[in-house]
PDB file of C-alpha atoms in Angstrom:
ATOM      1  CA  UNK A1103      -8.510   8.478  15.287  1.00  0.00           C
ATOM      2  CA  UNK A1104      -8.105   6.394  12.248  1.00  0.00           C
ATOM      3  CA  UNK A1105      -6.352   2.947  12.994  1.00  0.00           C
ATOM      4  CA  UNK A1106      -6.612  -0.435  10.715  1.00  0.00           C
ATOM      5  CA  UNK A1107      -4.853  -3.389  12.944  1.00  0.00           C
ATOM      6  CA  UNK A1108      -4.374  -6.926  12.918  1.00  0.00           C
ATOM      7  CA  UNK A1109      -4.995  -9.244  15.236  1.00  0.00           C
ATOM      8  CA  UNK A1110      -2.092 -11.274  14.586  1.00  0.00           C
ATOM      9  CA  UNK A1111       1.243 -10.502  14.007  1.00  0.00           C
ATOM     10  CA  UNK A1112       2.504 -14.365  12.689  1.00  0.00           C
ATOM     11  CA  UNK A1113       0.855 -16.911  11.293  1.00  0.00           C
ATOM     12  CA  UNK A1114       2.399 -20.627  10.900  1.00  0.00           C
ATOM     13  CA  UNK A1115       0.138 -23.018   9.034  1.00  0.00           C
ATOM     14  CA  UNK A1116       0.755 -26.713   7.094  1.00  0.00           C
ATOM     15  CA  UNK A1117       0.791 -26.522   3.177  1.00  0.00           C
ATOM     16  CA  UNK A1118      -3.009 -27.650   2.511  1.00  0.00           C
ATOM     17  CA  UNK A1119      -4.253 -26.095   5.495  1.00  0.00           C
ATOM     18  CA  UNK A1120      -7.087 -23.176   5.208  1.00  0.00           C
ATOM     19  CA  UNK A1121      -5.619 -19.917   6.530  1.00  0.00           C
ATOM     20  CA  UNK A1122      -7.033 -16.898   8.267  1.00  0.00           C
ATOM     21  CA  UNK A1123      -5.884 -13.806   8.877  1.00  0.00           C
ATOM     22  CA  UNK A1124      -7.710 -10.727  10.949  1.00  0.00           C
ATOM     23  CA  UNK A1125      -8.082  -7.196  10.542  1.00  0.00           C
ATOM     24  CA  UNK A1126      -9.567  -4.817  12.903  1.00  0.00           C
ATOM     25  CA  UNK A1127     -10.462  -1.094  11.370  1.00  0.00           C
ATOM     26  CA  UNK A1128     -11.802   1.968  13.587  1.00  0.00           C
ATOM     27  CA  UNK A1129     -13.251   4.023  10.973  1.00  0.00           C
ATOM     28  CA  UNK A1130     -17.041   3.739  10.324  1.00  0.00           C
ATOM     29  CA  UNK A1131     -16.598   5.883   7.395  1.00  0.00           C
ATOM     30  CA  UNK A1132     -14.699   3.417   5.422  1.00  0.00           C
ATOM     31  CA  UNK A1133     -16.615   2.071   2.790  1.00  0.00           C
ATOM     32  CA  UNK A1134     -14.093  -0.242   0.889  1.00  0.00           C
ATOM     33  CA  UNK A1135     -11.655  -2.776   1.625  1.00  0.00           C
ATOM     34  CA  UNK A1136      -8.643  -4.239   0.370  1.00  0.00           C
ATOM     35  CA  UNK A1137      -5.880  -7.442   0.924  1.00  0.00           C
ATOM     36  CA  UNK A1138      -2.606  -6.543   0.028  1.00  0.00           C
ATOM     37  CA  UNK A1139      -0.161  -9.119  -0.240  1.00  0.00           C
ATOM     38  CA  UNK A1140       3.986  -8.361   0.183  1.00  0.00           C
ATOM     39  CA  UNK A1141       6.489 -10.751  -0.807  1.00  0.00           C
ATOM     40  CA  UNK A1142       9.929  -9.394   1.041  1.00  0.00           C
ATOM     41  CA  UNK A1143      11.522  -7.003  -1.411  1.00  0.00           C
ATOM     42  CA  UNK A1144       8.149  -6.209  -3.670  1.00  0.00           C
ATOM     43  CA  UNK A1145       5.226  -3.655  -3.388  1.00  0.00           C
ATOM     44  CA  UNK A1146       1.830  -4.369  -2.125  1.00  0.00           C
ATOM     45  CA  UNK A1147       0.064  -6.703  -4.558  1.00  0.00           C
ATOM     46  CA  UNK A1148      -3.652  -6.452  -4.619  1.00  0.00           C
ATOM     47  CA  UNK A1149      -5.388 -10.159  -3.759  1.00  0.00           C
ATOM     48  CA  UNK A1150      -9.289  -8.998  -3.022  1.00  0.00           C
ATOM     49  CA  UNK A1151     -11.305  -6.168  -2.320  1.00  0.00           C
ATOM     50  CA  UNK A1152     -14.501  -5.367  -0.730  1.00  0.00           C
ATOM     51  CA  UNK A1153     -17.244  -2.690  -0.703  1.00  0.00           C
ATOM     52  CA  UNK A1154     -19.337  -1.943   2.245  1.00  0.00           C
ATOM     53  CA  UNK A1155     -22.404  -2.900   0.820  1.00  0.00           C
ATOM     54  CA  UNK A1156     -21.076  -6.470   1.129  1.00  0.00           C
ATOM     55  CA  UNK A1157     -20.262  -8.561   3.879  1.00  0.00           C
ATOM     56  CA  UNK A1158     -18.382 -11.585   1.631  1.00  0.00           C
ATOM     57  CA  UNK A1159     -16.813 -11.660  -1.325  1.00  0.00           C
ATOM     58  CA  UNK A1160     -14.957 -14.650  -3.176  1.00  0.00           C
ATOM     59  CA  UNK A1161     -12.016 -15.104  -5.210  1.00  0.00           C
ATOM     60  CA  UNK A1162      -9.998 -17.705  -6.342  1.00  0.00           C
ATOM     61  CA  UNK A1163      -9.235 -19.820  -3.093  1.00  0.00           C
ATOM     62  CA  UNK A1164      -9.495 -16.219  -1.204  1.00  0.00           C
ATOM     63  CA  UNK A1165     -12.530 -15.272   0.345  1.00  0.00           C
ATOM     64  CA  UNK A1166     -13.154 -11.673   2.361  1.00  0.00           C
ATOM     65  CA  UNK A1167     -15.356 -11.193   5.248  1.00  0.00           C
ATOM     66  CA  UNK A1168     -16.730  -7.968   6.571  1.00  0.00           C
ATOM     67  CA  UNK A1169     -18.522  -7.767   9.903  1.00  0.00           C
ATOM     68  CA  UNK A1170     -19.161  -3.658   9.536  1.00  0.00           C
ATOM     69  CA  UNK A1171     -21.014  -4.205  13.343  1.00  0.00           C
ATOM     70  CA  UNK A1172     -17.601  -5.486  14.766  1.00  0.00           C
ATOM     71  CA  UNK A1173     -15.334  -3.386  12.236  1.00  0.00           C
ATOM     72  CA  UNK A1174     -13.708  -6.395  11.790  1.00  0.00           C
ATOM     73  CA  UNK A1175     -12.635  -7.992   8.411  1.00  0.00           C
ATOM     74  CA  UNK A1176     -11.286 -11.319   7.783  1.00  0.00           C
ATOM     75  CA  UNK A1177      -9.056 -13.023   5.043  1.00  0.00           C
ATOM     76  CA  UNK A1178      -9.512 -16.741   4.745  1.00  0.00           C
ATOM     77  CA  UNK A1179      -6.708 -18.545   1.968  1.00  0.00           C
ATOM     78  CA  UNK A1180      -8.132 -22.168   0.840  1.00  0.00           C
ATOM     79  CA  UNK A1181      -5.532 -24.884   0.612  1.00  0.00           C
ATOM     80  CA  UNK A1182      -2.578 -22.750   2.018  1.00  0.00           C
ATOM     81  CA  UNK A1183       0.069 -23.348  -0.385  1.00  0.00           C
ATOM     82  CA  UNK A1184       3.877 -22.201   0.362  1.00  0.00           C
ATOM     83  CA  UNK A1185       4.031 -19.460  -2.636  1.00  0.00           C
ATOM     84  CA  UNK A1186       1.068 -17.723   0.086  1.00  0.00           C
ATOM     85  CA  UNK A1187       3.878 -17.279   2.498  1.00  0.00           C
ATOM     86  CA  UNK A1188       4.406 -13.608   2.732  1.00  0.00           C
ATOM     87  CA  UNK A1189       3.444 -10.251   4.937  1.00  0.00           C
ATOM     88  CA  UNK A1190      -0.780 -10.059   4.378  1.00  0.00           C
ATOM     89  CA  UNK A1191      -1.823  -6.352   5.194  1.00  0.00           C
ATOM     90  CA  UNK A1192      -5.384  -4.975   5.131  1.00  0.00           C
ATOM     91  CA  UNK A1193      -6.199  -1.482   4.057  1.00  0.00           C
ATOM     92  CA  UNK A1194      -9.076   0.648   4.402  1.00  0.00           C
ATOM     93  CA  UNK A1195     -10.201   3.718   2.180  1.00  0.00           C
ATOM     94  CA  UNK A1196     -12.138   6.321   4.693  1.00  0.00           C
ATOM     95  CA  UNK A1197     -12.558   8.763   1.654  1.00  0.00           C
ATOM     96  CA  UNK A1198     -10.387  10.578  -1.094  1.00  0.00           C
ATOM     97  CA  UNK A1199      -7.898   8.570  -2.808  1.00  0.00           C
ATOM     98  CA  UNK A1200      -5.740   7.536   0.485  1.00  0.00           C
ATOM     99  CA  UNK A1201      -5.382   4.025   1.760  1.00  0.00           C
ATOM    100  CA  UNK A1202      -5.077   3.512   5.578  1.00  0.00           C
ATOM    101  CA  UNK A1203      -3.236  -0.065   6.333  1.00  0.00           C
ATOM    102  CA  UNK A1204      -2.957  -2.578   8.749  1.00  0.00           C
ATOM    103  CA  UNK A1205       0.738  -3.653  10.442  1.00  0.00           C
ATOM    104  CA  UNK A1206       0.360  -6.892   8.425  1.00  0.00           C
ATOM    105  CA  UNK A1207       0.896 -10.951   9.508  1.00  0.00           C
ATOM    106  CA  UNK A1208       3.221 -12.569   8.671  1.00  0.00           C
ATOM    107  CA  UNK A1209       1.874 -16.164   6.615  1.00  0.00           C
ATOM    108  CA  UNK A1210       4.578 -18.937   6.637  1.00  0.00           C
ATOM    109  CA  UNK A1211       3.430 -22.023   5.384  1.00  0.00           C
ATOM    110  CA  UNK A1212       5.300 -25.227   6.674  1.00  0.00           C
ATOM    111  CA  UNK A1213       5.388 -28.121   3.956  1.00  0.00           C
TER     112      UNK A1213
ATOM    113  CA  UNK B 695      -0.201  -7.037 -17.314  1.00  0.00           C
ATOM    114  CA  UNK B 696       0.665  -3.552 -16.766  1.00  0.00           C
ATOM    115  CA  UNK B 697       2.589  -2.600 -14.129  1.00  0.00           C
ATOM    116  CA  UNK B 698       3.890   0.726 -12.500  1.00  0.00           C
ATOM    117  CA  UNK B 699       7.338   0.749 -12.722  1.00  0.00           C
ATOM    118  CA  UNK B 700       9.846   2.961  -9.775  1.00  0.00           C
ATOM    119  CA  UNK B 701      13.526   3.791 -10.318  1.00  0.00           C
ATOM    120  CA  UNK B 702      16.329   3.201  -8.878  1.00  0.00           C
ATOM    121  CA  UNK B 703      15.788   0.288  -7.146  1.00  0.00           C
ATOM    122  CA  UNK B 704      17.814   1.395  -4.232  1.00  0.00           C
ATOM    123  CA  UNK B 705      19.332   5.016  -3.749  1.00  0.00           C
ATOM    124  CA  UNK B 706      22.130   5.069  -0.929  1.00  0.00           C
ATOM    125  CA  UNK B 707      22.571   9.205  -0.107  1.00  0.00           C
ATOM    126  CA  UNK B 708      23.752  11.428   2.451  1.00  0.00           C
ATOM    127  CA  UNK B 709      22.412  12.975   4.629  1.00  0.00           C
ATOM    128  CA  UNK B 710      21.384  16.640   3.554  1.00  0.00           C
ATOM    129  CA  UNK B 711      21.341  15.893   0.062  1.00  0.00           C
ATOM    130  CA  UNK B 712      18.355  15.864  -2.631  1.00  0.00           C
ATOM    131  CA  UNK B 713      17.213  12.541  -3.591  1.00  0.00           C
ATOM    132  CA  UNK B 714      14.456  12.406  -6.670  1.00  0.00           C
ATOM    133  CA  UNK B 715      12.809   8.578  -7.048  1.00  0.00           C
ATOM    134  CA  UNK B 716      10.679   8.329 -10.330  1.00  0.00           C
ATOM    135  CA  UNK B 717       7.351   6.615 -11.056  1.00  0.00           C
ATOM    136  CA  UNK B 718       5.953   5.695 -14.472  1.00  0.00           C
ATOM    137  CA  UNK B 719       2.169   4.691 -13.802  1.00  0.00           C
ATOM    138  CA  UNK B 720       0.630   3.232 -15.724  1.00  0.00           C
ATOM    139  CA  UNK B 721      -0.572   4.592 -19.151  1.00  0.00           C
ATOM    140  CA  UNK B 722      -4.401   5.237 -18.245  1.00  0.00           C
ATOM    141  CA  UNK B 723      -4.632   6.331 -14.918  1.00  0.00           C
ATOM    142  CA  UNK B 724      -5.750   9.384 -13.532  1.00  0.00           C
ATOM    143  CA  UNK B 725      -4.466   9.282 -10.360  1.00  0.00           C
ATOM    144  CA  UNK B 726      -1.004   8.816  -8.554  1.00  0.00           C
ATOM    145  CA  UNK B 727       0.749   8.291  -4.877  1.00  0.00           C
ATOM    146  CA  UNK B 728       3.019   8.294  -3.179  1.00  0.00           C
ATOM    147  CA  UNK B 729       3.441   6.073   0.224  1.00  0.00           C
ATOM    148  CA  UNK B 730       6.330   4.899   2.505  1.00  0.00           C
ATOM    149  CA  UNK B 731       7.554   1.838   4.721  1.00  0.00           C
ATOM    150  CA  UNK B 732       9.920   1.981   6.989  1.00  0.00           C
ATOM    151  CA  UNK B 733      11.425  -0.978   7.754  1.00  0.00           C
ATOM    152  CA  UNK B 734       9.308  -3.684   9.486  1.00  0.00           C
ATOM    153  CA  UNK B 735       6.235  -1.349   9.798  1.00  0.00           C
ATOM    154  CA  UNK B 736       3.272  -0.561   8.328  1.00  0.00           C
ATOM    155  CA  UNK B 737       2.418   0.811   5.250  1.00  0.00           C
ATOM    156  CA  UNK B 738       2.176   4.806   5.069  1.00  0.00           C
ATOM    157  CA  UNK B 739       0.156   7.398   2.944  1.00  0.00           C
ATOM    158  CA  UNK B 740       2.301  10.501   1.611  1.00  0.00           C
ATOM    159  CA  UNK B 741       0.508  11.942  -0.977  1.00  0.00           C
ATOM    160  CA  UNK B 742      -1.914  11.765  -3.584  1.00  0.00           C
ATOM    161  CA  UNK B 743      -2.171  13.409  -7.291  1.00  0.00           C
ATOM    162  CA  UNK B 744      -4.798  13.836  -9.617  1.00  0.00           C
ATOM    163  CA  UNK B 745      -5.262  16.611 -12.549  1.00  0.00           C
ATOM    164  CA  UNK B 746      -1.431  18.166 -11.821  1.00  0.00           C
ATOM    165  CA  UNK B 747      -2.353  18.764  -7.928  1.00  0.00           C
ATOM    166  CA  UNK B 748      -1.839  17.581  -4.735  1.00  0.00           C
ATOM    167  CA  UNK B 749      -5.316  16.013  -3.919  1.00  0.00           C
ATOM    168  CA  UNK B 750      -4.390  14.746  -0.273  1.00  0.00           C
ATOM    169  CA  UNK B 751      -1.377  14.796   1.461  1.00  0.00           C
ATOM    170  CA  UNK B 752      -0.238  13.203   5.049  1.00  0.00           C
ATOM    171  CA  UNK B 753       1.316  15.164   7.977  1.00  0.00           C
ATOM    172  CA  UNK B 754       4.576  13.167   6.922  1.00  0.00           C
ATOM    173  CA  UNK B 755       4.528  14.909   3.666  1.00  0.00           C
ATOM    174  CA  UNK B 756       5.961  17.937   5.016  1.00  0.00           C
ATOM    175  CA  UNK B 757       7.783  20.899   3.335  1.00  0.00           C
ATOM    176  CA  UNK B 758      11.110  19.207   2.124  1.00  0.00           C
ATOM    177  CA  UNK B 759       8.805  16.724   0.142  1.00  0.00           C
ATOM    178  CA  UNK B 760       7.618  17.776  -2.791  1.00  0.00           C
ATOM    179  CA  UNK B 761       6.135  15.518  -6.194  1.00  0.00           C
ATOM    180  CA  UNK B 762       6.087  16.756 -10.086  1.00  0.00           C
ATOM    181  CA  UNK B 763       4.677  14.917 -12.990  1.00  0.00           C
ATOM    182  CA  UNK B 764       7.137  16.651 -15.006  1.00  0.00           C
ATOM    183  CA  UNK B 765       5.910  15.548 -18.526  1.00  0.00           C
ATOM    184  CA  UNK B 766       2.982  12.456 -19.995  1.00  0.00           C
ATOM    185  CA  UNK B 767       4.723   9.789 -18.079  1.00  0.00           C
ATOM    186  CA  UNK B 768       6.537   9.956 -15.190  1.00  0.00           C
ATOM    187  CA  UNK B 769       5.599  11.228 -11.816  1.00  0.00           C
ATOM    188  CA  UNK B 770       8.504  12.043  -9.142  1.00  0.00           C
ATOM    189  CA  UNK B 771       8.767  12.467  -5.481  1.00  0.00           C
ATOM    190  CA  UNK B 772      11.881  14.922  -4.459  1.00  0.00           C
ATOM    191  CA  UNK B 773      13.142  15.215  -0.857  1.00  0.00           C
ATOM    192  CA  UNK B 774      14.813  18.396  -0.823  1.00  0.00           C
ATOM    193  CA  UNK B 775      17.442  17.607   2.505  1.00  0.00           C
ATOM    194  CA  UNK B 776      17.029  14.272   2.937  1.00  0.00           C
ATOM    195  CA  UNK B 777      17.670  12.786   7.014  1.00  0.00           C
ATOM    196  CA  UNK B 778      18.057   9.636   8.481  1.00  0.00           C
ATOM    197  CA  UNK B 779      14.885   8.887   9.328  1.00  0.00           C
ATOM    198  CA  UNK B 780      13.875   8.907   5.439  1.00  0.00           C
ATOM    199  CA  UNK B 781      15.392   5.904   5.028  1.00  0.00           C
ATOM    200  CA  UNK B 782      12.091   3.792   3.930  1.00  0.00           C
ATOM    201  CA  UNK B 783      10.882   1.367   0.965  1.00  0.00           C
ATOM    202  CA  UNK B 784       9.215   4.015  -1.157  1.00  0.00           C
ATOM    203  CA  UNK B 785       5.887   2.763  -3.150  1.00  0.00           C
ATOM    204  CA  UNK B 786       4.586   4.503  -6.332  1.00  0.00           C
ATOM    205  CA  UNK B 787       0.958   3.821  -7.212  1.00  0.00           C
ATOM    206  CA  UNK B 788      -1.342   4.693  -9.590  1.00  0.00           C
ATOM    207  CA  UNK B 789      -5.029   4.334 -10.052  1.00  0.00           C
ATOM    208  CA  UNK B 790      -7.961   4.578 -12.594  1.00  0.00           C
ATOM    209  CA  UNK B 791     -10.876   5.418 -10.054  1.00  0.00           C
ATOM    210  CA  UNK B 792     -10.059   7.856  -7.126  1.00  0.00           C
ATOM    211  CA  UNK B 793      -9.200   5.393  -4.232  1.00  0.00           C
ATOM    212  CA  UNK B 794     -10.492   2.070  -6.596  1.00  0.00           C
ATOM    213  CA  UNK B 795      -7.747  -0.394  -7.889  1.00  0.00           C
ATOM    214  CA  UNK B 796      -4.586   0.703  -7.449  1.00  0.00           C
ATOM    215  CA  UNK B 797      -1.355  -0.894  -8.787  1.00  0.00           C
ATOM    216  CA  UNK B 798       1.894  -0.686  -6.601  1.00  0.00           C
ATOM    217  CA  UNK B 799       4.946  -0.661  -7.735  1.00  0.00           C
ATOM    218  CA  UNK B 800       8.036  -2.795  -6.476  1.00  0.00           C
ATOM    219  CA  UNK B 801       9.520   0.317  -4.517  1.00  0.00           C
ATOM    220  CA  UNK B 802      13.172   2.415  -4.108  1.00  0.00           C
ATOM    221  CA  UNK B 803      14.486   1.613  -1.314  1.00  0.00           C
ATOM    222  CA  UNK B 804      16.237   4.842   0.125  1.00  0.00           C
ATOM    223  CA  UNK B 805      18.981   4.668   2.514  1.00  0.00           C
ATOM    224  CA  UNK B 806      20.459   7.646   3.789  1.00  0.00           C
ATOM    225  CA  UNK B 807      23.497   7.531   5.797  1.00  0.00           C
TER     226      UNK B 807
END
């Protein structure tokens, strides 16, 4: 079946601290990525994406990892400031327009 | 920065009535959803819509759901006898590219009591 899950449901890191945060998808089919962040009360907001083809991809003070032999993707936050704390979800699109998501961690960042 | 934008906020109904949340994507896109969080849990797919169609749809989206784009703007999702276990965050999205670069919006929360 088709199952995106984290590996970690809470995360508690110092402000200034690097943070990472797991993912764990099932479907070989999936050939692009996404990090959603959720701030309590808001939608999904987009952070980074990642196509197959890749296996890292960098933002600003986000960086993506994709190990497509382990189905495992990774979401590493430089200099973990408290405005990061928030629900992190990964999603994966198997085909079509549907995204398939993660349960999400929970990021609090201790100052 | 454009932004997809849901109304109301929050919708408190009762049970066995007809609840209709509106979307306005955004201006360009192509392609529209519809997906659902209860509380505390994951992120789920409803239903997508592309050309005036359903494209996909989940086995959640079952026959008392329904979605319009009833003119150039807005796109709705109507649950025809709403129960208990609707109560969820609704999300709106839209999207350019089939499946590429969506845009969320902030959500209706629906409470049915």
């Amino acid at each position: 079946g088709e199952s995106v899950g984290l590996h970690l449901p809470t995360l508690s890191v110092q402000e200034g601290d690097n943070s990472i945060i797991n993912c764990a998808y099932s479907n070989s089919a999936s050939d692009y990525f996404i990090w959603y962040k959720q701030e309590s009360g808001k939608g999904p907001q987009f952070i980074i994406d990642i196509r197959s083809n890749m296996d890292k991809r960098q933002g600003q003070r986000v960086t993506v990892l994709l190990n497509k032999t382990v189905k495992h993707l990774s979401l590493q936050i430089a200099a973990t400031q408290p405005g990061d704390s928030a629900v992190y979800f990964c999603a994966e699109n198997p085909q079509g327009g549907k995204l398939i998501f993660g349960q999400g961690t929970e990021l609090s960042v201790k100052p | 920065e454009p932004e997809v934008t849901q109304t109301p906020s929050h919708q408190v109904t009762q049970m066995g009535q007809e609840v209709i949340l509106r979307c306005v994507p955004i201006s360009n896109h192509l392609y529209f959803y519809w997906y659902r969080q209860i509380l505390g849990q994951k992120v789920e797919f409803l239903v997508s819509f592309y050309n005036n169609e359903i494209s996909e749809k989940s086995e959640i989206f079952d026959d008392q759901f329904s979605v319009e784009r009833p003119d150039g703007s807005n796109f709705t999702l109507k649950i025809r006898s709403t129960k208990l276990e609707d109560s969820a965050m609704y999300f709106c999205a839209s999207s350019e590219v089939m499946g590429r670069g969506y845009t969320f919006g902030s959500g209706t929360r629906l409470t049915v009591v």
